[in-house]
mmCIF file with all atom_site columns, C-alpha atoms in Angstrom:
data_model
loop_
_atom_site.group_PDB
_atom_site.id
_atom_site.type_symbol
_atom_site.label_atom_id
_atom_site.label_alt_id
_atom_site.label_comp_id
_atom_site.label_asym_id
_atom_site.label_entity_id
_atom_site.label_seq_id
_atom_site.pdbx_PDB_ins_code
_atom_site.Cartn_x
_atom_site.Cartn_y
_atom_site.Cartn_z
_atom_site.occupancy
_atom_site.B_iso_or_equiv
_atom_site.pdbx_formal_charge
_atom_site.auth_seq_id
_atom_site.auth_comp_id
_atom_site.auth_asym_id
_atom_site.auth_atom_id
_atom_site.pdbx_PDB_model_num
ATOM 1   C CA . UNK S 1 1   ? 71.510 47.824 97.118  1.00 65.00 ? 1   UNK S CA 1
ATOM 2   C CA . UNK S 1 2   ? 73.194 44.714 98.454  1.00 78.00 ? 2   UNK S CA 1
ATOM 3   C CA . UNK S 1 3   ? 72.579 45.824 102.064 1.00 86.00 ? 3   UNK S CA 1
ATOM 4   C CA . UNK S 1 4   ? 68.813 45.950 101.688 1.00 82.00 ? 4   UNK S CA 1
ATOM 5   C CA . UNK S 1 5   ? 68.834 42.600 99.880  1.00 90.00 ? 5   UNK S CA 1
ATOM 6   C CA . UNK S 1 6   ? 70.776 41.139 102.807 1.00 93.00 ? 6   UNK S CA 1
ATOM 7   C CA . UNK S 1 7   ? 68.271 42.759 105.162 1.00 93.00 ? 7   UNK S CA 1
ATOM 8   C CA . UNK S 1 8   ? 65.404 41.260 103.198 1.00 90.00 ? 8   UNK S CA 1
ATOM 9   C CA . UNK S 1 9   ? 66.986 37.805 103.231 1.00 93.00 ? 9   UNK S CA 1
ATOM 10  C CA . UNK S 1 10  ? 68.210 37.909 106.845 1.00 92.00 ? 10  UNK S CA 1
ATOM 11  C CA . UNK S 1 11  ? 64.868 38.947 108.296 1.00 92.00 ? 11  UNK S CA 1
ATOM 12  C CA . UNK S 1 12  ? 62.969 36.634 105.953 1.00 89.00 ? 12  UNK S CA 1
ATOM 13  C CA . UNK S 1 13  ? 64.980 33.640 107.186 1.00 88.00 ? 13  UNK S CA 1
ATOM 14  C CA . UNK S 1 14  ? 64.595 34.601 110.847 1.00 88.00 ? 14  UNK S CA 1
ATOM 15  C CA . UNK S 1 15  ? 60.864 35.162 110.569 1.00 83.00 ? 15  UNK S CA 1
ATOM 16  C CA . UNK S 1 16  ? 60.061 32.160 108.412 1.00 80.00 ? 16  UNK S CA 1
ATOM 17  C CA . UNK S 1 17  ? 61.888 29.802 110.759 1.00 81.00 ? 17  UNK S CA 1
ATOM 18  C CA . UNK S 1 18  ? 60.713 31.506 113.956 1.00 73.00 ? 18  UNK S CA 1
ATOM 19  C CA . UNK S 1 19  ? 57.863 29.220 114.904 1.00 65.00 ? 19  UNK S CA 1
ATOM 20  C CA . UNK S 1 20  ? 55.931 30.571 117.854 1.00 65.00 ? 20  UNK S CA 1
ATOM 21  C CA . UNK S 1 21  ? 56.059 34.332 117.476 1.00 68.00 ? 21  UNK S CA 1
ATOM 22  C CA . UNK S 1 22  ? 58.333 37.094 118.668 1.00 68.00 ? 22  UNK S CA 1
ATOM 23  C CA . UNK S 1 23  ? 60.222 35.304 121.458 1.00 73.00 ? 23  UNK S CA 1
ATOM 24  C CA . UNK S 1 24  ? 61.184 32.430 119.174 1.00 76.00 ? 24  UNK S CA 1
ATOM 25  C CA . UNK S 1 25  ? 62.315 34.737 116.365 1.00 86.00 ? 25  UNK S CA 1
ATOM 26  C CA . UNK S 1 26  ? 64.575 36.833 118.595 1.00 88.00 ? 26  UNK S CA 1
ATOM 27  C CA . UNK S 1 27  ? 67.395 34.232 118.770 1.00 89.00 ? 27  UNK S CA 1
ATOM 28  C CA . UNK S 1 28  ? 67.113 33.742 115.005 1.00 91.00 ? 28  UNK S CA 1
ATOM 29  C CA . UNK S 1 29  ? 67.236 37.494 114.435 1.00 93.00 ? 29  UNK S CA 1
ATOM 30  C CA . UNK S 1 30  ? 70.244 37.728 116.725 1.00 93.00 ? 30  UNK S CA 1
ATOM 31  C CA . UNK S 1 31  ? 71.991 35.046 114.683 1.00 93.00 ? 31  UNK S CA 1
ATOM 32  C CA . UNK S 1 32  ? 71.426 36.989 111.466 1.00 93.00 ? 32  UNK S CA 1
ATOM 33  C CA . UNK S 1 33  ? 72.006 40.482 112.887 1.00 95.00 ? 33  UNK S CA 1
ATOM 34  C CA . UNK S 1 34  ? 74.988 39.829 115.164 1.00 95.00 ? 34  UNK S CA 1
ATOM 35  C CA . UNK S 1 35  ? 76.710 36.681 113.977 1.00 94.00 ? 35  UNK S CA 1
ATOM 36  C CA . UNK S 1 36  ? 76.034 36.327 110.263 1.00 95.00 ? 36  UNK S CA 1
ATOM 37  C CA . UNK S 1 37  ? 75.916 39.902 108.939 1.00 95.00 ? 37  UNK S CA 1
ATOM 38  C CA . UNK S 1 38  ? 77.512 41.679 111.932 1.00 95.00 ? 38  UNK S CA 1
ATOM 39  C CA . UNK S 1 39  ? 75.220 44.689 111.634 1.00 96.00 ? 39  UNK S CA 1
ATOM 40  C CA . UNK S 1 40  ? 75.257 45.095 115.418 1.00 96.00 ? 40  UNK S CA 1
ATOM 41  C CA . UNK S 1 41  ? 77.391 43.801 118.256 1.00 94.00 ? 41  UNK S CA 1
ATOM 42  C CA . UNK S 1 42  ? 75.865 41.574 120.899 1.00 91.00 ? 42  UNK S CA 1
ATOM 43  C CA . UNK S 1 43  ? 75.727 44.537 123.276 1.00 89.00 ? 43  UNK S CA 1
ATOM 44  C CA . UNK S 1 44  ? 73.995 46.735 120.709 1.00 93.00 ? 44  UNK S CA 1
ATOM 45  C CA . UNK S 1 45  ? 71.517 43.942 120.006 1.00 94.00 ? 45  UNK S CA 1
ATOM 46  C CA . UNK S 1 46  ? 70.820 43.656 123.740 1.00 90.00 ? 46  UNK S CA 1
ATOM 47  C CA . UNK S 1 47  ? 70.155 47.407 123.853 1.00 89.00 ? 47  UNK S CA 1
ATOM 48  C CA . UNK S 1 48  ? 67.789 47.230 120.867 1.00 93.00 ? 48  UNK S CA 1
ATOM 49  C CA . UNK S 1 49  ? 66.012 44.272 122.449 1.00 90.00 ? 49  UNK S CA 1
ATOM 50  C CA . UNK S 1 50  ? 65.644 46.117 125.765 1.00 86.00 ? 50  UNK S CA 1
ATOM 51  C CA . UNK S 1 51  ? 64.282 49.284 124.158 1.00 88.00 ? 51  UNK S CA 1
ATOM 52  C CA . UNK S 1 52  ? 62.044 47.245 121.857 1.00 87.00 ? 52  UNK S CA 1
ATOM 53  C CA . UNK S 1 53  ? 60.584 45.381 124.823 1.00 82.00 ? 53  UNK S CA 1
ATOM 54  C CA . UNK S 1 54  ? 59.845 48.654 126.586 1.00 80.00 ? 54  UNK S CA 1
ATOM 55  C CA . UNK S 1 55  ? 57.815 49.952 123.637 1.00 83.00 ? 55  UNK S CA 1
ATOM 56  C CA . UNK S 1 56  ? 54.336 48.708 122.724 1.00 83.00 ? 56  UNK S CA 1
ATOM 57  C CA . UNK S 1 57  ? 53.822 46.375 119.786 1.00 83.00 ? 57  UNK S CA 1
ATOM 58  C CA . UNK S 1 58  ? 55.456 43.265 118.366 1.00 86.00 ? 58  UNK S CA 1
ATOM 59  C CA . UNK S 1 59  ? 59.167 42.993 119.128 1.00 87.00 ? 59  UNK S CA 1
ATOM 60  C CA . UNK S 1 60  ? 60.163 41.534 115.760 1.00 89.00 ? 60  UNK S CA 1
ATOM 61  C CA . UNK S 1 61  ? 58.903 44.526 113.801 1.00 91.00 ? 61  UNK S CA 1
ATOM 62  C CA . UNK S 1 62  ? 60.622 46.984 116.134 1.00 93.00 ? 62  UNK S CA 1
ATOM 63  C CA . UNK S 1 63  ? 63.954 45.183 115.818 1.00 94.00 ? 63  UNK S CA 1
ATOM 64  C CA . UNK S 1 64  ? 63.542 44.939 112.044 1.00 94.00 ? 64  UNK S CA 1
ATOM 65  C CA . UNK S 1 65  ? 62.705 48.622 111.702 1.00 95.00 ? 65  UNK S CA 1
ATOM 66  C CA . UNK S 1 66  ? 65.659 49.753 113.792 1.00 96.00 ? 66  UNK S CA 1
ATOM 67  C CA . UNK S 1 67  ? 68.244 47.464 112.214 1.00 96.00 ? 67  UNK S CA 1
ATOM 68  C CA . UNK S 1 68  ? 66.933 48.089 108.695 1.00 96.00 ? 68  UNK S CA 1
ATOM 69  C CA . UNK S 1 69  ? 67.175 51.827 109.148 1.00 96.00 ? 69  UNK S CA 1
ATOM 70  C CA . UNK S 1 70  ? 70.628 51.637 110.754 1.00 95.00 ? 70  UNK S CA 1
ATOM 71  C CA . UNK S 1 71  ? 71.998 49.465 107.945 1.00 95.00 ? 71  UNK S CA 1
ATOM 72  C CA . UNK S 1 72  ? 70.420 51.036 104.851 1.00 94.00 ? 72  UNK S CA 1
ATOM 73  C CA . UNK S 1 73  ? 68.227 54.001 105.809 1.00 93.00 ? 73  UNK S CA 1
ATOM 74  C CA . UNK S 1 74  ? 64.589 54.106 104.705 1.00 94.00 ? 74  UNK S CA 1
ATOM 75  C CA . UNK S 1 75  ? 64.957 51.423 101.974 1.00 93.00 ? 75  UNK S CA 1
ATOM 76  C CA . UNK S 1 76  ? 66.525 49.149 104.590 1.00 94.00 ? 76  UNK S CA 1
ATOM 77  C CA . UNK S 1 77  ? 63.729 49.840 107.047 1.00 95.00 ? 77  UNK S CA 1
ATOM 78  C CA . UNK S 1 78  ? 61.137 48.943 104.398 1.00 94.00 ? 78  UNK S CA 1
ATOM 79  C CA . UNK S 1 79  ? 63.014 45.819 103.299 1.00 94.00 ? 79  UNK S CA 1
ATOM 80  C CA . UNK S 1 80  ? 63.372 44.553 106.881 1.00 95.00 ? 80  UNK S CA 1
ATOM 81  C CA . UNK S 1 81  ? 59.728 45.281 107.696 1.00 94.00 ? 81  UNK S CA 1
ATOM 82  C CA . UNK S 1 82  ? 58.444 43.639 104.512 1.00 94.00 ? 82  UNK S CA 1
ATOM 83  C CA . UNK S 1 83  ? 60.577 40.568 105.247 1.00 93.00 ? 83  UNK S CA 1
ATOM 84  C CA . UNK S 1 84  ? 59.216 40.501 108.788 1.00 90.00 ? 84  UNK S CA 1
ATOM 85  C CA . UNK S 1 85  ? 55.523 41.233 108.248 1.00 90.00 ? 85  UNK S CA 1
ATOM 86  C CA . UNK S 1 86  ? 54.474 39.933 104.827 1.00 90.00 ? 86  UNK S CA 1
ATOM 87  C CA . UNK S 1 87  ? 55.656 36.294 105.121 1.00 82.00 ? 87  UNK S CA 1
ATOM 88  C CA . UNK S 1 88  ? 54.219 36.106 108.606 1.00 75.00 ? 88  UNK S CA 1
ATOM 89  C CA . UNK S 1 89  ? 50.838 37.431 107.503 1.00 86.00 ? 89  UNK S CA 1
ATOM 90  C CA . UNK S 1 90  ? 50.667 35.140 104.469 1.00 87.00 ? 90  UNK S CA 1
ATOM 91  C CA . UNK S 1 91  ? 51.932 32.177 106.494 1.00 79.00 ? 91  UNK S CA 1
ATOM 92  C CA . UNK S 1 92  ? 49.475 32.832 109.293 1.00 79.00 ? 92  UNK S CA 1
ATOM 93  C CA . UNK S 1 93  ? 46.518 32.840 106.940 1.00 90.00 ? 93  UNK S CA 1
ATOM 94  C CA . UNK S 1 94  ? 47.644 29.674 105.158 1.00 89.00 ? 94  UNK S CA 1
ATOM 95  C CA . UNK S 1 95  ? 48.709 27.877 108.324 1.00 80.00 ? 95  UNK S CA 1
ATOM 96  C CA . UNK S 1 96  ? 45.515 28.668 110.225 1.00 82.00 ? 96  UNK S CA 1
ATOM 97  C CA . UNK S 1 97  ? 43.452 27.273 107.377 1.00 87.00 ? 97  UNK S CA 1
ATOM 98  C CA . UNK S 1 98  ? 45.565 24.127 107.382 1.00 83.00 ? 98  UNK S CA 1
ATOM 99  C CA . UNK S 1 99  ? 45.397 23.748 111.162 1.00 77.00 ? 99  UNK S CA 1
ATOM 100 C CA . UNK S 1 100 ? 41.640 24.261 111.134 1.00 80.00 ? 100 UNK S CA 1
ATOM 101 C CA . UNK S 1 101 ? 41.342 21.414 108.669 1.00 83.00 ? 101 UNK S CA 1
ATOM 102 C CA . UNK S 1 102 ? 43.594 19.036 110.646 1.00 81.00 ? 102 UNK S CA 1
ATOM 103 C CA . UNK S 1 103 ? 42.881 20.285 114.171 1.00 75.00 ? 103 UNK S CA 1
ATOM 104 C CA . UNK S 1 104 ? 42.321 16.806 115.605 1.00 80.00 ? 104 UNK S CA 1
ATOM 105 C CA . UNK S 1 105 ? 45.387 15.242 113.993 1.00 84.00 ? 105 UNK S CA 1
ATOM 106 C CA . UNK S 1 106 ? 47.899 13.628 116.333 1.00 87.00 ? 106 UNK S CA 1
ATOM 107 C CA . UNK S 1 107 ? 50.677 14.596 113.915 1.00 84.00 ? 107 UNK S CA 1
ATOM 108 C CA . UNK S 1 108 ? 49.811 18.293 114.147 1.00 78.00 ? 108 UNK S CA 1
ATOM 109 C CA . UNK S 1 109 ? 49.668 18.149 117.948 1.00 79.00 ? 109 UNK S CA 1
ATOM 110 C CA . UNK S 1 110 ? 52.953 16.247 118.009 1.00 84.00 ? 110 UNK S CA 1
ATOM 111 C CA . UNK S 1 111 ? 54.662 18.757 115.749 1.00 78.00 ? 111 UNK S CA 1
ATOM 112 C CA . UNK S 1 112 ? 53.674 21.693 117.916 1.00 77.00 ? 112 UNK S CA 1
ATOM 113 C CA . UNK S 1 113 ? 54.670 19.902 121.117 1.00 82.00 ? 113 UNK S CA 1
ATOM 114 C CA . UNK S 1 114 ? 58.085 18.881 119.764 1.00 84.00 ? 114 UNK S CA 1
ATOM 115 C CA . UNK S 1 115 ? 58.974 22.384 118.602 1.00 81.00 ? 115 UNK S CA 1
ATOM 116 C CA . UNK S 1 116 ? 58.504 23.835 122.085 1.00 83.00 ? 116 UNK S CA 1
ATOM 117 C CA . UNK S 1 117 ? 61.740 22.369 123.584 1.00 89.00 ? 117 UNK S CA 1
ATOM 118 C CA . UNK S 1 118 ? 63.751 23.694 120.639 1.00 86.00 ? 118 UNK S CA 1
ATOM 119 C CA . UNK S 1 119 ? 62.351 27.187 121.213 1.00 83.00 ? 119 UNK S CA 1
ATOM 120 C CA . UNK S 1 120 ? 63.110 26.886 124.927 1.00 88.00 ? 120 UNK S CA 1
ATOM 121 C CA . UNK S 1 121 ? 66.751 25.962 124.206 1.00 90.00 ? 121 UNK S CA 1
ATOM 122 C CA . UNK S 1 122 ? 67.091 28.867 121.770 1.00 84.00 ? 122 UNK S CA 1
ATOM 123 C CA . UNK S 1 123 ? 65.762 31.279 124.413 1.00 86.00 ? 123 UNK S CA 1
ATOM 124 C CA . UNK S 1 124 ? 68.129 29.851 127.050 1.00 90.00 ? 124 UNK S CA 1
ATOM 125 C CA . UNK S 1 125 ? 71.086 30.361 124.698 1.00 89.00 ? 125 UNK S CA 1
ATOM 126 C CA . UNK S 1 126 ? 69.981 33.919 123.958 1.00 86.00 ? 126 UNK S CA 1
ATOM 127 C CA . UNK S 1 127 ? 69.616 34.572 127.686 1.00 88.00 ? 127 UNK S CA 1
ATOM 128 C CA . UNK S 1 128 ? 73.063 33.121 128.325 1.00 91.00 ? 128 UNK S CA 1
ATOM 129 C CA . UNK S 1 129 ? 74.672 35.382 125.710 1.00 88.00 ? 129 UNK S CA 1
ATOM 130 C CA . UNK S 1 130 ? 72.829 38.458 126.988 1.00 85.00 ? 130 UNK S CA 1
ATOM 131 C CA . UNK S 1 131 ? 73.784 37.527 130.552 1.00 89.00 ? 131 UNK S CA 1
ATOM 132 C CA . UNK S 1 132 ? 77.461 37.273 129.612 1.00 90.00 ? 132 UNK S CA 1
ATOM 133 C CA . UNK S 1 133 ? 77.269 40.694 127.980 1.00 87.00 ? 133 UNK S CA 1
ATOM 134 C CA . UNK S 1 134 ? 75.610 42.142 131.090 1.00 86.00 ? 134 UNK S CA 1
ATOM 135 C CA . UNK S 1 135 ? 78.180 40.625 133.446 1.00 89.00 ? 135 UNK S CA 1
ATOM 136 C CA . UNK S 1 136 ? 80.998 42.072 131.324 1.00 89.00 ? 136 UNK S CA 1
ATOM 137 C CA . UNK S 1 137 ? 79.497 45.550 131.225 1.00 84.00 ? 137 UNK S CA 1
ATOM 138 C CA . UNK S 1 138 ? 77.946 45.748 134.724 1.00 85.00 ? 138 UNK S CA 1
ATOM 139 C CA . UNK S 1 139 ? 79.973 43.342 136.821 1.00 87.00 ? 139 UNK S CA 1
ATOM 140 C CA . UNK S 1 140 ? 78.750 40.253 138.606 1.00 92.00 ? 140 UNK S CA 1
ATOM 141 C CA . UNK S 1 141 ? 77.231 42.013 141.642 1.00 92.00 ? 141 UNK S CA 1
ATOM 142 C CA . UNK S 1 142 ? 75.162 44.505 139.619 1.00 89.00 ? 142 UNK S CA 1
ATOM 143 C CA . UNK S 1 143 ? 74.054 41.728 137.264 1.00 91.00 ? 143 UNK S CA 1
ATOM 144 C CA . UNK S 1 144 ? 72.991 39.416 140.102 1.00 94.00 ? 144 UNK S CA 1
ATOM 145 C CA . UNK S 1 145 ? 71.299 42.242 141.998 1.00 93.00 ? 145 UNK S CA 1
ATOM 146 C CA . UNK S 1 146 ? 69.288 43.451 139.011 1.00 92.00 ? 146 UNK S CA 1
ATOM 147 C CA . UNK S 1 147 ? 68.419 39.869 138.064 1.00 93.00 ? 147 UNK S CA 1
ATOM 148 C CA . UNK S 1 148 ? 67.272 39.044 141.602 1.00 96.00 ? 148 UNK S CA 1
ATOM 149 C CA . UNK S 1 149 ? 65.104 42.162 141.857 1.00 96.00 ? 149 UNK S CA 1
ATOM 150 C CA . UNK S 1 150 ? 63.587 41.507 138.411 1.00 95.00 ? 150 UNK S CA 1
ATOM 151 C CA . UNK S 1 151 ? 62.863 37.872 139.306 1.00 96.00 ? 151 UNK S CA 1
ATOM 152 C CA . UNK S 1 152 ? 61.271 38.903 142.600 1.00 97.00 ? 152 UNK S CA 1
ATOM 153 C CA . UNK S 1 153 ? 59.192 41.621 140.904 1.00 97.00 ? 153 UNK S CA 1
ATOM 154 C CA . UNK S 1 154 ? 57.977 39.314 138.148 1.00 96.00 ? 154 UNK S CA 1
ATOM 155 C CA . UNK S 1 155 ? 57.548 36.001 139.978 1.00 96.00 ? 155 UNK S CA 1
ATOM 156 C CA . UNK S 1 156 ? 56.696 36.998 143.539 1.00 97.00 ? 156 UNK S CA 1
ATOM 157 C CA . UNK S 1 157 ? 55.043 40.394 143.259 1.00 96.00 ? 157 UNK S CA 1
ATOM 158 C CA . UNK S 1 158 ? 53.514 39.648 139.833 1.00 96.00 ? 158 UNK S CA 1
ATOM 159 C CA . UNK S 1 159 ? 54.411 43.124 138.555 1.00 95.00 ? 159 UNK S CA 1
ATOM 160 C CA . UNK S 1 160 ? 53.743 43.613 134.862 1.00 93.00 ? 160 UNK S CA 1
ATOM 161 C CA . UNK S 1 161 ? 56.942 43.094 132.783 1.00 90.00 ? 161 UNK S CA 1
ATOM 162 C CA . UNK S 1 162 ? 56.597 46.551 131.204 1.00 87.00 ? 162 UNK S CA 1
ATOM 163 C CA . UNK S 1 163 ? 56.918 48.182 134.639 1.00 92.00 ? 163 UNK S CA 1
ATOM 164 C CA . UNK S 1 164 ? 59.930 46.015 135.500 1.00 93.00 ? 164 UNK S CA 1
ATOM 165 C CA . UNK S 1 165 ? 61.595 47.059 132.234 1.00 87.00 ? 165 UNK S CA 1
ATOM 166 C CA . UNK S 1 166 ? 60.811 50.728 132.912 1.00 88.00 ? 166 UNK S CA 1
ATOM 167 C CA . UNK S 1 167 ? 62.270 50.398 136.413 1.00 92.00 ? 167 UNK S CA 1
ATOM 168 C CA . UNK S 1 168 ? 65.426 48.857 134.945 1.00 88.00 ? 168 UNK S CA 1
ATOM 169 C CA . UNK S 1 169 ? 65.669 51.749 132.471 1.00 85.00 ? 169 UNK S CA 1
ATOM 170 C CA . UNK S 1 170 ? 65.284 54.246 135.303 1.00 89.00 ? 170 UNK S CA 1
ATOM 171 C CA . UNK S 1 171 ? 67.898 52.446 137.403 1.00 88.00 ? 171 UNK S CA 1
ATOM 172 C CA . UNK S 1 172 ? 70.295 52.320 134.466 1.00 84.00 ? 172 UNK S CA 1
ATOM 173 C CA . UNK S 1 173 ? 69.764 55.962 133.628 1.00 83.00 ? 173 UNK S CA 1
ATOM 174 C CA . UNK S 1 174 ? 69.935 57.311 137.164 1.00 85.00 ? 174 UNK S CA 1
ATOM 175 C CA . UNK S 1 175 ? 72.345 54.990 138.943 1.00 80.00 ? 175 UNK S CA 1
ATOM 176 C CA . UNK S 1 176 ? 74.411 52.993 136.497 1.00 73.00 ? 176 UNK S CA 1
ATOM 177 C CA . UNK S 1 177 ? 75.135 55.907 134.169 1.00 70.00 ? 177 UNK S CA 1
ATOM 178 C CA . UNK S 1 178 ? 77.446 57.194 136.889 1.00 67.00 ? 178 UNK S CA 1
ATOM 179 C CA . UNK S 1 179 ? 79.256 53.844 137.235 1.00 60.00 ? 179 UNK S CA 1
ATOM 180 C CA . UNK S 1 180 ? 79.691 52.742 133.648 1.00 54.00 ? 180 UNK S CA 1
#
């Protein structure tokens, strides 16, 4: 019983404080999942994040469903999903009404602009931790090569991120599975 209560609380905290949607909640989820409750290691979290990004739909609900089920079975899955979806839905409805009322307010515009650098820093830290994990498991050359190809595919060739992720999965399954 305590596990699903921790799941409820951990995902509630991450999703209530995750201003800006899925990408901003991922570092908060990682903090709860990896560091606070230690349900997954950093490497396992990276794997869940990679698989979740390859599947359609919101990333936060996919992470919540997986971790909830792994920690406490079906009750855990439900607790994590409720903590992820319900507060967000209720908050969205309330917040959109409030924003509609104060749309022209300089304070509202200032608040949203000032939160953006915090989210950017959180994403950089998450990227740094995931990068360290990748370097440890793949080695520097593989990490740099995969990163360079992904950057080229996304920034230069403008290939959809889903196809880049699928290509990375294929590369990992066909080539790296023999090395690691």
